[in-house]
Short mmCIF file of C-alpha atoms in Angstrom, two decimals:
data_model
loop_
_atom_site.label_atom_id
_atom_site.label_comp_id
_atom_site.label_asym_id
_atom_site.label_seq_id
_atom_site.Cartn_x
_atom_site.Cartn_y
_atom_site.Cartn_z
CA MET A 1 178.33 99.46 15.86
CA LEU A 2 175.99 99.79 18.83
CA PRO A 3 176.43 103.58 19.22
CA LEU A 4 175.69 104.03 15.50
CA TYR A 5 172.53 101.93 15.79
CA GLY A 6 171.48 103.85 18.91
CA MET A 7 172.03 107.19 17.15
CA ARG A 8 169.95 106.12 14.16
CA ARG A 9 167.20 104.84 16.41
CA ALA A 10 167.20 108.11 18.38
CA LYS A 11 166.95 110.12 15.14
CA ASN A 12 164.10 107.90 13.99
CA LEU A 13 162.21 108.43 17.26
CA ILE A 14 162.73 112.20 17.06
CA ALA A 15 161.47 112.26 13.46
CA GLN A 16 158.41 110.20 14.42
CA ALA A 17 157.69 112.46 17.38
CA LEU A 18 157.95 115.61 15.24
CA ALA A 19 155.66 114.03 12.61
CA VAL A 20 153.07 113.18 15.28
CA VAL A 21 153.27 116.72 16.73
CA ALA A 22 152.82 118.25 13.26
CA THR A 23 149.85 115.96 12.56
CA VAL A 24 148.18 116.76 15.86
CA PHE A 25 148.80 120.49 15.35
CA GLY A 26 147.15 120.42 11.91
CA LEU A 27 144.25 118.25 13.05
CA PHE A 28 143.62 120.54 16.03
CA TRP A 29 142.92 123.53 13.82
CA LEU A 30 140.89 121.45 11.39
CA VAL A 31 138.70 120.08 14.18
CA TRP A 32 138.34 123.56 15.66
CA ILE A 33 137.17 125.01 12.33
CA LEU A 34 134.76 122.14 11.75
CA TRP A 35 133.36 122.31 15.27
CA THR A 36 132.91 126.10 15.13
CA THR A 37 131.11 125.84 11.78
CA LEU A 38 129.01 122.94 13.02
CA HIS A 39 128.07 124.62 16.32
CA ASN A 40 127.17 128.02 14.85
CA GLY A 41 125.69 126.60 11.65
CA ILE A 42 123.22 124.24 13.32
CA ALA A 43 122.16 126.99 15.72
CA SER A 44 121.40 129.24 12.73
CA MET A 45 119.43 126.69 10.69
CA ASN A 46 115.72 127.35 10.19
CA GLY A 47 112.99 126.71 7.66
CA ALA A 48 113.30 130.14 6.05
CA LEU A 49 116.90 129.42 5.03
CA PHE A 50 115.74 127.46 1.96
CA THR A 51 112.51 129.35 1.24
CA ALA A 52 113.28 133.07 1.68
CA MET A 53 115.50 135.48 -0.22
CA THR A 54 118.56 137.23 1.17
CA PRO A 55 117.18 140.00 3.41
CA PRO A 56 118.04 143.69 3.70
CA PRO A 57 119.72 144.91 6.91
CA GLY A 58 117.64 144.45 10.05
CA GLU A 59 115.23 141.88 8.63
CA ASP A 60 114.99 138.11 8.65
CA GLY A 61 115.36 136.05 5.52
CA GLY A 62 117.08 133.08 3.90
CA LEU A 63 119.52 132.10 1.19
CA LEU A 64 117.24 130.62 -1.46
CA ASN A 65 118.48 132.88 -4.27
CA ALA A 66 122.09 132.39 -3.17
CA PHE A 67 121.75 128.59 -3.21
CA PHE A 68 120.16 128.71 -6.65
CA GLY A 69 122.77 131.08 -8.06
CA GLY A 70 125.68 129.13 -6.60
CA ALA A 71 124.33 125.83 -7.93
CA LEU A 72 123.64 127.31 -11.36
CA MET A 73 127.10 128.86 -11.74
CA SER A 74 128.84 125.74 -10.44
CA ALA A 75 126.90 123.58 -12.92
CA MET A 76 127.73 125.98 -15.76
CA GLY A 77 131.38 125.98 -14.71
CA ILE A 78 131.46 122.17 -14.82
CA LEU A 79 129.66 122.09 -18.19
CA LEU A 80 132.15 124.58 -19.63
CA GLY A 81 135.36 123.30 -18.09
CA ALA A 82 134.94 119.52 -17.80
CA PRO A 83 134.49 118.61 -21.51
CA ILE A 84 137.46 120.76 -22.52
CA GLY A 85 139.51 119.28 -19.70
CA VAL A 86 138.65 115.71 -20.68
CA LEU A 87 139.55 116.36 -24.33
CA ALA A 88 142.81 118.10 -23.38
CA GLY A 89 143.73 115.30 -20.98
CA THR A 90 142.98 112.75 -23.71
CA TYR A 91 145.27 114.59 -26.11
CA LEU A 92 148.08 114.63 -23.56
CA ALA A 93 147.74 110.94 -22.68
CA GLU A 94 147.11 109.46 -26.13
CA TYR A 95 148.56 111.81 -28.74
CA ALA A 96 151.30 113.83 -26.99
CA ASN A 97 152.34 111.49 -24.21
CA ARG A 98 156.08 111.57 -24.81
CA SER A 99 156.41 114.67 -26.94
CA ARG A 100 157.93 118.02 -26.07
CA ILE A 101 154.64 119.85 -26.64
CA GLY A 102 152.96 117.47 -24.19
CA ASP A 103 155.52 118.30 -21.51
CA VAL A 104 155.00 122.02 -22.15
CA ILE A 105 151.22 121.69 -21.88
CA ARG A 106 151.54 119.73 -18.63
CA PHE A 107 153.85 122.38 -17.22
CA VAL A 108 151.44 125.18 -18.14
CA ASN A 109 148.53 123.18 -16.74
CA ASP A 110 150.37 122.72 -13.43
CA ILE A 111 150.91 126.49 -13.27
CA LEU A 112 147.20 127.08 -13.91
CA LEU A 113 146.35 124.44 -11.31
CA SER A 114 148.28 126.32 -8.62
CA ALA A 115 147.30 129.82 -9.74
CA PRO A 116 145.42 131.86 -7.11
CA SER A 117 141.71 131.97 -7.88
CA ILE A 118 141.64 135.74 -7.46
CA VAL A 119 144.06 136.04 -10.40
CA LEU A 120 141.68 133.99 -12.55
CA GLY A 121 138.83 136.22 -11.39
CA LEU A 122 140.74 139.35 -12.43
CA PHE A 123 141.54 137.75 -15.79
CA VAL A 124 137.86 136.97 -16.48
CA TYR A 125 136.91 140.44 -15.24
CA THR A 126 139.17 141.95 -17.89
CA LEU A 127 138.15 139.46 -20.53
CA VAL A 128 134.36 139.37 -19.99
CA VAL A 129 133.04 141.82 -17.40
CA ALA A 130 134.89 144.86 -18.73
CA LYS A 131 133.74 144.05 -22.28
CA MET A 132 130.10 143.52 -21.25
CA GLY A 133 130.08 146.58 -19.02
CA HIS A 134 128.51 144.83 -16.03
CA PHE A 135 128.82 141.78 -13.78
CA SER A 136 127.06 138.57 -14.75
CA ALA A 137 126.55 134.96 -13.75
CA LEU A 138 128.02 133.93 -17.11
CA ALA A 139 131.29 135.63 -16.23
CA GLY A 140 131.24 133.86 -12.87
CA ALA A 141 130.74 130.50 -14.58
CA ILE A 142 133.65 131.19 -16.93
CA ALA A 143 135.87 132.02 -13.97
CA LEU A 144 134.86 128.76 -12.26
CA ALA A 145 135.48 126.87 -15.50
CA PHE A 146 139.09 128.10 -15.48
CA ILE A 147 139.43 126.51 -12.04
CA VAL A 148 137.79 123.26 -13.16
CA LEU A 149 139.89 122.96 -16.33
CA PRO A 150 143.37 122.13 -14.91
CA VAL A 151 141.93 119.71 -12.34
CA VAL A 152 140.09 117.70 -15.00
CA VAL A 153 143.04 117.85 -17.41
CA ARG A 154 145.41 116.45 -14.79
CA THR A 155 142.97 113.75 -13.66
CA THR A 156 142.08 112.62 -17.18
CA ASP A 157 145.73 112.53 -18.23
CA GLU A 158 146.74 110.45 -15.21
CA MET A 159 143.79 108.05 -15.42
CA LEU A 160 144.27 107.33 -19.13
CA ARG A 161 147.97 106.72 -18.66
CA LEU A 162 147.16 104.17 -15.95
CA VAL A 163 145.22 102.05 -18.46
CA PRO A 164 147.45 99.08 -19.43
CA THR A 165 149.12 99.38 -22.82
CA GLN A 166 147.96 95.85 -23.66
CA MET A 167 144.36 97.09 -23.88
CA ARG A 168 145.34 99.63 -26.51
CA GLU A 169 147.39 97.11 -28.47
CA ALA A 170 144.63 94.50 -28.37
CA ALA A 171 142.04 96.94 -29.66
CA LEU A 172 144.31 98.36 -32.37
CA SER A 173 145.28 94.86 -33.51
CA LEU A 174 141.62 94.26 -34.38
CA GLY A 175 141.74 97.16 -36.81
CA ILE A 176 139.75 99.56 -34.63
CA PRO A 177 140.57 103.24 -35.27
CA GLN A 178 142.37 105.03 -32.47
CA TRP A 179 139.52 107.45 -31.82
CA LYS A 180 137.16 104.52 -31.33
CA VAL A 181 139.69 102.82 -29.04
CA VAL A 182 139.73 105.96 -26.91
CA MET A 183 135.94 106.30 -26.85
CA GLN A 184 134.93 102.65 -26.35
CA VAL A 185 137.89 101.13 -24.49
CA LEU A 186 140.00 103.71 -22.68
CA TYR A 187 137.16 105.93 -21.49
CA ARG A 188 135.29 102.92 -20.10
CA ALA A 189 138.36 101.75 -18.22
CA SER A 190 139.19 105.18 -16.78
CA LEU A 191 135.64 106.52 -16.31
CA PRO A 192 135.59 106.19 -12.48
CA GLY A 193 138.83 108.17 -12.17
CA ILE A 194 137.70 110.88 -14.59
CA ALA A 195 134.34 111.17 -12.83
CA THR A 196 136.15 111.47 -9.50
CA GLY A 197 138.26 114.33 -10.86
CA ILE A 198 135.16 116.16 -12.05
CA LEU A 199 133.49 115.73 -8.67
CA LEU A 200 136.57 117.01 -6.86
CA ALA A 201 136.63 120.02 -9.18
CA LEU A 202 132.96 120.63 -8.32
CA ALA A 203 133.77 120.47 -4.62
CA ARG A 204 136.55 122.99 -5.11
CA ILE A 205 134.58 125.59 -7.07
CA SER A 206 131.52 125.39 -4.82
CA GLY A 207 133.33 127.39 -2.14
CA GLU A 208 135.29 129.83 -4.32
CA THR A 209 134.66 133.45 -3.39
CA ALA A 210 137.40 135.58 -4.93
CA PRO A 211 136.65 134.92 -8.63
CA LEU A 212 132.92 135.54 -8.10
CA LEU A 213 133.56 138.89 -6.41
CA PHE A 214 135.04 140.13 -9.68
CA THR A 215 132.57 138.46 -12.04
CA ALA A 216 129.10 137.58 -10.70
CA LEU A 217 129.18 139.91 -7.67
CA ASN A 218 125.81 139.51 -5.90
CA ASN A 219 122.09 140.09 -6.22
CA GLN A 220 119.67 140.47 -3.32
CA TYR A 221 116.72 139.32 -5.42
CA TRP A 222 115.78 136.17 -7.31
CA SER A 223 117.28 136.12 -10.79
CA THR A 224 117.59 133.50 -13.52
CA ASP A 225 119.22 135.80 -16.10
CA VAL A 226 122.81 134.60 -16.55
CA THR A 227 123.76 137.88 -18.23
CA GLN A 228 123.06 139.81 -15.01
CA PRO A 229 124.60 139.74 -11.51
CA MET A 230 123.46 136.74 -9.49
CA ALA A 231 123.54 135.83 -5.82
CA ASN A 232 125.81 132.99 -4.72
CA VAL A 233 126.60 131.42 -1.36
CA PRO A 234 130.35 132.18 -1.06
CA VAL A 235 129.97 135.91 -1.75
CA VAL A 236 126.91 136.16 0.51
CA ILE A 237 128.86 134.48 3.32
CA PHE A 238 131.73 136.91 2.82
CA GLN A 239 129.53 140.00 2.79
CA TYR A 240 127.31 138.91 5.67
CA ALA A 241 130.24 137.84 7.84
CA MET A 242 131.81 141.30 7.39
CA SER A 243 128.58 143.10 8.30
CA PRO A 244 127.62 144.43 11.76
CA TYR A 245 124.19 142.75 11.79
CA ASP A 246 123.56 139.66 13.92
CA ALA A 247 120.88 138.31 11.56
CA TRP A 248 123.34 138.41 8.68
CA HIS A 249 125.97 136.69 10.83
CA SER A 250 123.54 133.84 11.48
CA LEU A 251 122.81 133.47 7.77
CA ALA A 252 126.54 133.45 7.04
CA TRP A 253 127.10 130.61 9.52
CA ALA A 254 124.14 128.67 8.14
CA GLY A 255 125.39 129.10 4.58
CA ALA A 256 128.89 127.97 5.59
CA PHE A 257 127.43 124.90 7.29
CA VAL A 258 125.36 123.90 4.24
CA LEU A 259 128.34 124.52 1.96
CA MET A 260 130.55 122.35 4.18
CA LEU A 261 127.99 119.53 4.08
CA PHE A 262 127.83 119.77 0.28
CA VAL A 263 131.60 119.58 -0.10
CA LEU A 264 131.70 116.65 2.33
CA ALA A 265 128.98 114.82 0.40
CA VAL A 266 130.72 115.34 -2.96
CA SER A 267 134.03 114.17 -1.50
CA LEU A 268 132.41 111.04 -0.06
CA VAL A 269 130.77 110.25 -3.41
CA ALA A 270 134.13 110.67 -5.17
CA ARG A 271 135.83 108.38 -2.66
CA ALA A 272 133.03 105.81 -3.01
CA ILE A 273 133.48 105.74 -6.78
CA VAL A 274 137.21 105.15 -6.42
CA SER A 275 136.72 102.45 -3.78
CA ARG A 276 134.12 100.64 -5.85
CA HIS A 277 136.43 100.73 -8.86
CA ARG A 278 139.30 99.22 -6.85
CA ILE A 279 137.14 96.45 -5.43
CA THR A 280 135.81 95.52 -8.87
CA HIS A 281 139.32 95.00 -10.24
CA ASP A 282 140.83 93.14 -7.29
#
C-alpha cells in the first residue's frame, strides 16, 4: 500500500513540476515580447505620431492616417459582423438548440472560428476585390467581419443558453410572444456576456494583418473613401518593420505599442463587464 501511495505521489510531483516549467516557459516569452514592445515603443513615441501622416522613405512622420483607417475598418467590421452574429447565436440558442441543423451550424461556426485569417482574406479578395478591380477599405471591413462573426455567434449562443429555463417559462406563461421574450428578457439577462464577446472580437481584429494585405492594402495619404485603399496600423507595422529605414522602424514600434495598449484596454473593459455582472448576481 505504501509503495503504491509513494509512486502516485511521485507522479503527482513530476506532473506539477512539468506544469510549472511549461508555465514559466510560456510566461518568459510573453514577458520578453511585452518588454521589447514596451521598451522600443515608448522610446519611439512623439507628438507627431498622432498628428502627421505616414512618411515617405528618409523623412519623419506619424501614423495619423493609419490610426484613422484601422479604427474605421474595425468599426465597420464590428457593425457588419456583430448584428449577424447576435442573430445567428440567438437562432442557435432559442430555435435550433437541440436540432440537427443547430449542431451542423455550430460545427461550421467552430471551423470558421479556427480558420486562418489569411484564408478569409483570400476569400474576400476573390469575392470583393477581384470583382471591384481594386483594393478598398470596404473589402477590409468585410474580411474583418468574417473574423468577428464566429466569435459573436459562439458567445451569444453560450450566453443565451446560460439563462435559466425558468425565466423563459415564466415569461411565456404570461402569454408573451417568444420574440418579445428574447428581446426583453433573454437579451437583458445575457447582455454583459454578449457585449464581452463583441469587445473580444474587436480586440482580435484590431491587430489582424493578413486579411488587410489582400483587401485594404495601404495608403500613404489621408483618405476617407471606403471604396479606395486605406492605411491601417497592422499593415503599416508590417511594411515598416520589413523596411531598411530606421525612421520607419521607430514608427513600427510606436504603432505596435499603441496597438498593444488598445488591445489591453479592450480586454480590461471586457473583464470588468464580466466581473460586474458576477458581483451583481451573487
